[in-house]
Coordinates of C-alpha atoms and ligand atoms in Angstrom, one line a residue:
M6 CA 126.5 133.6 52.2
K7 CA 128.4 136.2 54.5
I8 CA 129.1 139.0 52.8
T9 CA 130.8 142.4 53.3
V10 CA 130.1 145.7 50.4
L11 CA 133.1 148.0 50.4
G12 CA 131.2 151.3 49.3
C13 CA 127.5 152.1 50.4
G14 CA 126.8 154.6 47.6
A15 CA 124.3 153.8 44.9
L16 CA 125.4 150.8 43.5
G17 CA 126.3 149.4 47.0
Q18 CA 123.1 149.8 48.9
L19 CA 121.6 148.4 45.5
W20 CA 123.4 145.2 46.0
L21 CA 122.7 145.3 50.1
V22 CA 119.1 145.7 49.8
A23 CA 118.9 142.6 47.1
L24 CA 121.4 140.6 48.9
S25 CA 119.5 140.9 52.6
R26 CA 116.5 140.4 50.9
Q27 CA 117.8 136.9 49.9
G28 CA 118.8 135.9 53.1
H29 CA 122.3 136.3 52.6
S30 CA 124.3 137.7 55.7
V31 CA 125.5 141.4 54.9
Q32 CA 127.4 144.5 56.1
G33 CA 128.8 147.3 55.0
W34 CA 131.8 148.7 55.0
L35 CA 131.8 152.2 55.6
Q36 CA 134.7 154.9 56.1
V37 CA 133.4 156.5 58.3
P38 CA 133.5 154.4 62.1
Q39 CA 129.9 153.6 62.6
S40 CA 128.1 150.4 63.4
V41 CA 125.3 150.7 61.4
C42 CA 124.6 151.4 57.9
A43 CA 121.3 153.2 56.7
V44 CA 120.1 151.9 53.4
D45 CA 117.4 153.4 51.5
V46 CA 116.4 152.6 48.1
I47 CA 113.5 153.1 45.8
S48 CA 112.9 150.3 43.3
P49 CA 112.5 151.5 39.7
Q50 CA 108.6 150.5 40.5
G51 CA 109.2 152.9 43.5
Q52 CA 108.7 150.6 46.5
E53 CA 111.1 152.1 48.9
S54 CA 113.1 149.7 51.1
R55 CA 114.8 151.6 53.9
L56 CA 117.4 149.0 56.5
Q57 CA 119.5 149.0 58.9
L58 CA 122.4 147.1 58.4
P59 CA 125.2 146.0 60.8
A60 CA 128.5 148.1 59.2
N61 CA 132.4 147.6 59.6
N62 CA 132.3 144.3 62.0
T63 CA 135.4 143.1 61.9
A64 CA 134.5 139.6 62.7
H65 CA 131.9 139.7 59.9
L66 CA 134.9 140.9 57.7
A67 CA 136.9 138.1 58.3
A68 CA 134.1 135.0 58.6
S69 CA 133.2 137.0 54.3
D70 CA 132.7 134.6 51.2
L71 CA 132.6 137.8 49.5
L72 CA 133.7 141.4 49.2
L73 CA 131.7 143.3 47.2
V74 CA 133.4 146.2 46.0
T75 CA 131.3 149.0 44.5
L76 CA 133.3 151.8 44.7
K77 CA 134.5 154.6 42.1
A78 CA 137.0 153.2 40.1
R79 CA 139.9 156.0 42.0
Q80 CA 138.9 155.0 45.2
V81 CA 139.3 150.9 44.8
S82 CA 142.9 149.9 45.6
A83 CA 143.9 151.7 48.5
A84 CA 140.6 150.6 50.1
V85 CA 141.0 147.3 49.1
R86 CA 144.5 146.9 49.8
A87 CA 143.7 148.1 53.5
L88 CA 141.2 145.4 54.2
L89 CA 143.3 142.8 52.5
P90 CA 145.4 141.5 55.7
Q91 CA 142.1 140.8 57.3
L92 CA 140.0 138.7 54.3
Q93 CA 140.8 134.9 54.6
A94 CA 142.7 133.5 51.3
D95 CA 139.2 132.2 50.0
C96 CA 137.1 135.0 50.4
A97 CA 136.2 136.2 46.4
I98 CA 136.7 140.0 45.7
L99 CA 134.5 141.5 43.5
L100 CA 135.3 144.7 41.7
L101 CA 132.2 146.3 40.0
H102 CA 132.9 149.8 38.7
N103 CA 133.2 151.9 35.6
G104 CA 136.8 151.9 33.7
L105 CA 139.4 149.5 33.8
G106 CA 143.2 149.5 35.6
T107 CA 142.4 149.0 39.3
R108 CA 143.6 145.3 38.9
E109 CA 147.0 146.6 37.9
E110 CA 147.1 148.5 40.9
L111 CA 146.6 145.7 43.7
P112 CA 149.2 143.5 44.8
V113 CA 148.9 139.9 44.1
L114 CA 146.3 138.3 45.7
V115 CA 146.0 134.9 47.4
Q116 CA 142.3 135.9 47.3
P117 CA 139.9 134.8 43.9
L118 CA 139.4 138.2 41.9
I119 CA 136.3 138.8 40.4
M120 CA 136.1 141.5 37.6
G121 CA 132.7 143.2 36.5
T122 CA 130.7 145.8 34.7
T123 CA 126.9 147.0 34.9
T124 CA 124.2 148.6 33.5
H125 CA 122.2 149.4 36.4
A126 CA 121.5 153.1 36.7
A127 CA 121.0 154.4 40.5
H128 CA 121.8 157.7 41.9
R129 CA 121.3 159.5 45.4
E130 CA 119.1 162.2 45.9
E131 CA 119.0 163.2 49.5
D132 CA 119.6 160.4 51.6
K133 CA 117.8 158.2 48.8
I134 CA 119.1 155.8 46.4
H135 CA 116.7 155.9 43.3
H136 CA 117.1 152.8 41.3
V137 CA 116.0 154.2 38.0
Y138 CA 117.0 151.1 35.5
A139 CA 117.2 147.8 36.3
G140 CA 120.0 146.8 33.9
T141 CA 122.6 143.5 34.1
T142 CA 125.6 142.5 35.5
R143 CA 128.4 140.5 33.5
I144 CA 131.1 139.1 35.8
G145 CA 134.4 136.9 35.3
P146 CA 137.9 136.0 36.5
G147 CA 140.1 138.4 37.3
N148 CA 142.8 136.3 38.4
S149 CA 143.2 132.3 38.3
Q150 CA 142.0 131.4 41.7
A151 CA 138.7 133.1 40.3
Q152 CA 138.6 130.6 37.0
Q153 CA 136.4 128.6 39.3
A154 CA 134.2 130.9 41.0
S155 CA 131.0 131.1 38.6
A156 CA 128.6 130.2 41.2
I157 CA 128.9 133.4 43.1
A158 CA 127.2 134.8 39.4
Q159 CA 124.1 132.3 40.2
V160 CA 123.9 133.6 43.7
L161 CA 124.3 137.3 42.7
N162 CA 121.9 136.5 39.8
Q163 CA 118.9 135.0 42.5
A164 CA 119.4 138.6 44.1
L165 CA 119.5 141.2 41.7
P166 CA 118.9 139.9 37.9
E167 CA 120.6 139.5 35.6
V168 CA 124.0 138.7 36.6
T169 CA 126.0 136.4 33.4
W170 CA 129.6 134.7 34.0
H171 CA 132.1 135.4 31.4
N172 CA 135.3 133.7 31.6
N173 CA 136.9 136.3 29.4
I174 CA 135.4 139.6 31.1
T175 CA 138.3 141.3 30.0
A176 CA 137.3 141.3 26.5
S177 CA 133.7 142.2 27.9
S178 CA 135.0 144.8 29.9
W179 CA 136.6 146.8 27.1
V180 CA 133.8 146.6 24.6
K181 CA 131.7 148.2 28.0
L182 CA 134.6 150.8 28.4
T183 CA 134.3 151.8 24.8
A184 CA 131.0 153.3 25.3
N185 CA 132.2 155.3 28.5
C186 CA 134.9 156.5 26.6
V187 CA 132.6 158.1 24.5
I188 CA 129.2 159.3 26.3
N189 CA 131.1 160.3 29.3
P190 CA 133.5 162.7 28.5
L191 CA 131.3 163.9 25.9
T192 CA 128.4 164.4 27.9
A193 CA 130.7 166.3 30.1
I194 CA 132.2 168.4 27.6
Y195 CA 128.7 169.7 26.0
D196 CA 127.1 169.0 29.3
C197 CA 124.6 167.4 27.6
C198 CA 122.3 164.0 28.0
N199 CA 123.2 161.0 26.5
G200 CA 120.8 161.2 23.7
E201 CA 122.0 164.6 22.4
L202 CA 125.5 163.0 21.7
E203 CA 123.5 161.6 18.2
S204 CA 124.6 164.5 16.4
H205 CA 128.7 164.4 17.6
V206 CA 129.0 161.5 14.8
A207 CA 132.6 162.4 14.1
E208 CA 134.0 162.5 17.7
I209 CA 132.1 159.0 18.3
E210 CA 133.8 157.5 15.2
A211 CA 137.2 159.0 15.8
I212 CA 137.2 157.6 19.5
C213 CA 135.8 154.4 18.5
R214 CA 138.7 153.8 16.0
E215 CA 141.5 154.8 18.2
V216 CA 139.4 151.9 21.0
A217 CA 139.2 149.3 18.9
M218 CA 143.0 150.2 17.2
V219 CA 144.0 149.6 20.8
M220 CA 141.9 146.8 22.1
D221 CA 143.4 144.7 18.9
R222 CA 147.0 145.1 20.1
E223 CA 145.9 144.2 23.6
G224 CA 144.9 141.1 22.0
Y225 CA 141.0 141.1 22.3
H226 CA 139.9 141.0 18.8
T227 CA 137.3 143.2 17.6
H228 CA 136.0 145.4 14.2
Y229 CA 135.6 149.1 14.6
E230 CA 132.0 149.0 13.1
S231 CA 130.9 146.3 15.8
L232 CA 132.3 149.0 19.0
L233 CA 130.5 151.6 17.1
F234 CA 127.0 149.8 16.6
Y235 CA 127.2 149.0 20.1
V236 CA 127.9 152.3 21.1
S237 CA 125.4 153.7 19.3
Q238 CA 122.9 151.2 20.9
V239 CA 124.1 152.3 24.5
I240 CA 123.8 156.3 23.3
R241 CA 119.8 154.9 22.2
S242 CA 118.9 153.0 25.2
T243 CA 120.2 155.7 27.9
T244 CA 118.8 158.7 25.7
D245 CA 117.3 160.5 29.1
N246 CA 120.6 159.9 31.0
I247 CA 122.9 162.2 32.7
S248 CA 126.1 160.4 32.4
S249 CA 127.9 159.5 35.7
M250 CA 130.9 161.9 34.4
L251 CA 128.6 164.8 33.8
Q252 CA 126.8 164.0 36.9
D253 CA 130.4 164.4 38.7
V254 CA 131.7 167.3 37.1
R255 CA 128.5 169.0 37.9
A256 CA 128.8 168.5 41.6
Q257 CA 132.5 169.2 41.4
R258 CA 133.6 165.4 41.7
H259 CA 136.8 163.9 40.5
S260 CA 135.5 162.0 37.7
E261 CA 136.4 158.7 36.9
I262 CA 138.3 159.5 33.4
D263 CA 142.1 158.2 34.6
Y264 CA 140.3 154.4 34.4
I265 CA 138.2 155.4 30.9
N266 CA 140.0 157.6 28.4
G267 CA 142.8 157.4 30.7
Y268 CA 143.3 153.9 30.8
V269 CA 143.3 153.4 27.0
L270 CA 146.2 156.5 26.7
R271 CA 148.3 154.3 29.3
R272 CA 147.7 151.1 26.9
A273 CA 148.1 152.9 23.6
R274 CA 151.0 154.2 25.2
A275 CA 152.8 150.8 26.0
H276 CA 151.9 149.7 22.5
R277 CA 153.2 153.0 21.0
L278 CA 150.2 153.9 19.2
S279 CA 148.8 157.0 18.9
V280 CA 144.7 157.9 20.2
P281 CA 144.8 161.8 19.7
E282 CA 140.9 162.1 20.3
N283 CA 141.2 160.3 23.6
Q284 CA 144.0 162.5 24.4
R285 CA 142.0 165.5 23.1
L286 CA 138.8 164.6 25.5
F287 CA 141.3 163.3 28.9
D288 CA 142.6 166.7 28.4
L289 CA 139.6 168.6 28.3
V290 CA 138.0 166.7 31.3
K291 CA 140.9 167.6 33.5
R292 CA 140.7 171.1 32.6
K293 CA 137.2 171.2 33.7
E294 CA 138.5 169.2 37.2
E295 CA 141.1 171.7 37.5
S296 CA 138.9 174.8 37.5
Y297 CA 137.2 173.2 40.3
G298 CA 137.2 175.3 43.5
Q299 CA 138.3 178.7 41.2
N300 CA 135.3 179.9 42.0
D301 CA 133.3 180.8 45.3
S302 CA 130.5 178.2 44.7
A303 CA 132.5 175.4 44.4
L304 CA 131.2 172.3 45.9
S305 CA 132.7 169.5 48.2
D306 CA 133.8 166.6 46.6
R307 CA 131.5 164.8 49.1
W308 CA 127.4 164.5 48.3
Ligands
NAP417 P1 129.1 156.1 45.1 O1 127.3 156.5 44.8 O2 130.1 157.6 44.8 O3 129.4 155.4 46.0 C1 130.6 155.0 46.3 C2 130.6 154.7 48.0 O4 131.6 154.9 48.6 C3 130.2 156.5 48.3 O5 129.3 156.2 49.2 C4 131.3 156.8 49.2 O6 131.0 157.6 50.3 C5 132.1 155.6 49.7 N1 133.5 155.4 49.7 C6 134.4 156.5 49.1 N2 135.9 155.8 49.7 C7 135.6 154.9 50.7 C8 136.0 153.9 51.4 N3 137.7 154.1 51.4 N4 136.0 153.1 52.2 C9 134.1 152.4 51.9 N5 133.5 153.9 51.5 C10 134.1 154.7 50.4 O7 129.2 155.4 43.4 P2 128.4 154.5 42.5 O8 127.4 155.2 41.6 O9 127.6 153.7 43.6 O10 129.1 154.1 41.9 C11 130.4 152.9 41.9 C12 131.0 152.5 40.7 O11 130.3 151.7 39.7 C13 131.4 153.4 40.1 O12 132.6 153.1 39.5 C14 130.3 154.0 38.7 O13 130.8 154.3 37.7 C15 130.0 152.4 38.3 N6 128.3 152.0 38.4 C16 127.6 153.0 39.1 C17 126.5 152.7 38.7 C18 125.4 153.6 39.5 O14 124.4 153.6 38.3 N7 125.0 154.1 40.0 C19 126.0 151.9 37.0 C20 127.0 151.2 36.6 C21 128.0 151.5 37.1 P3 131.4 159.3 50.0 O15 130.2 159.6 49.0 O16 131.3 159.9 51.2 O17 133.2 159.7 49.7
PAF418 O1 128.6 156.0 33.5 C1 127.6 156.1 32.7 O2 126.8 156.8 33.1 C2 126.8 154.8 31.9 O3 127.9 153.6 32.3 C3 126.6 155.1 30.6 C4 126.1 153.7 30.2 C5 127.6 155.2 29.8 C6 125.2 155.5 30.6 O4 125.1 156.9 31.3

């Protein structure tokens, strides 16, 4: 397949390595005007893959069968909009990010839109991407044109397993969103690893109750108890993790709060529901972000 990966950070580089290893014709799409994308990934087993892949080639983009978008949620809509005029009508666009709400920011697409979530864990240290946990990826249709696109899951599964296709991906994304609504702001506020949240039971329960209520109004039937069970499992299985939001806050970068608790707030407002615990955590994280740059040691927004 001809593939363009938009956003060559931690997750993007995992996919660039995995897809090129399978013999796919891949390129990276970068913000900077460069024709080469340097990729350096250390696998969970400690093996290093260093590649120089093509980048920003407009002919490659125009012939791509898949645009794999591995940007932070707030970067997605502007970056995808800018490339849309150059994509062929049957180029599938796969959005792989934490949170929800980017689909609503995009115009009506002619291309198949695929949405996904992933539990891989990778982070950048200097110029290398450390792939620390080989997780799973769930993808599914984000518009009617993508309903027949399940073969893409098989292609991706061969490159970086396990990838599974879910016809009702939005319901599944809401469940993953609940874990992010709990773990991300709480770890950022308490400046702690995921496992330490086990002592914050009341807040965890309150968030799960609110998300279950909003999900229900959205038409995704769930039980508060099953969300709570799922979130507790994620906390236990990622006990030593520094969540992506805590990493962002520590580095004084914008977090994805607008697409996590912020998305719950927007959907709650649409249904005239009150979600005070999500609002409180959202406000606390926003306050942290607003304090960036208020001292001399403020870090840049970039790594
Ligand atoms: P990341 O390392 O920040 O990667 C995003 C990359 O996109 C950065 O290299 C960024 O460059 C680049 N970029 C920003 N705007 C761009 C544009 N307009 N055009 C082209 N490139 C652009 O983020 P990530 O960790 O890979 O995460 C991506 C998404 O996956 C997030 O939603 C995250 O929550 C989710 N996720 C990540 C992991 C993980 O383990 N990393 C796991 C699960 C889910 P600059 O840095 O120069 O801005
Ligand atoms: O954003 C993150 O850090 C991860 O999605 C999760 C599941 C909360 C684990 O740290």
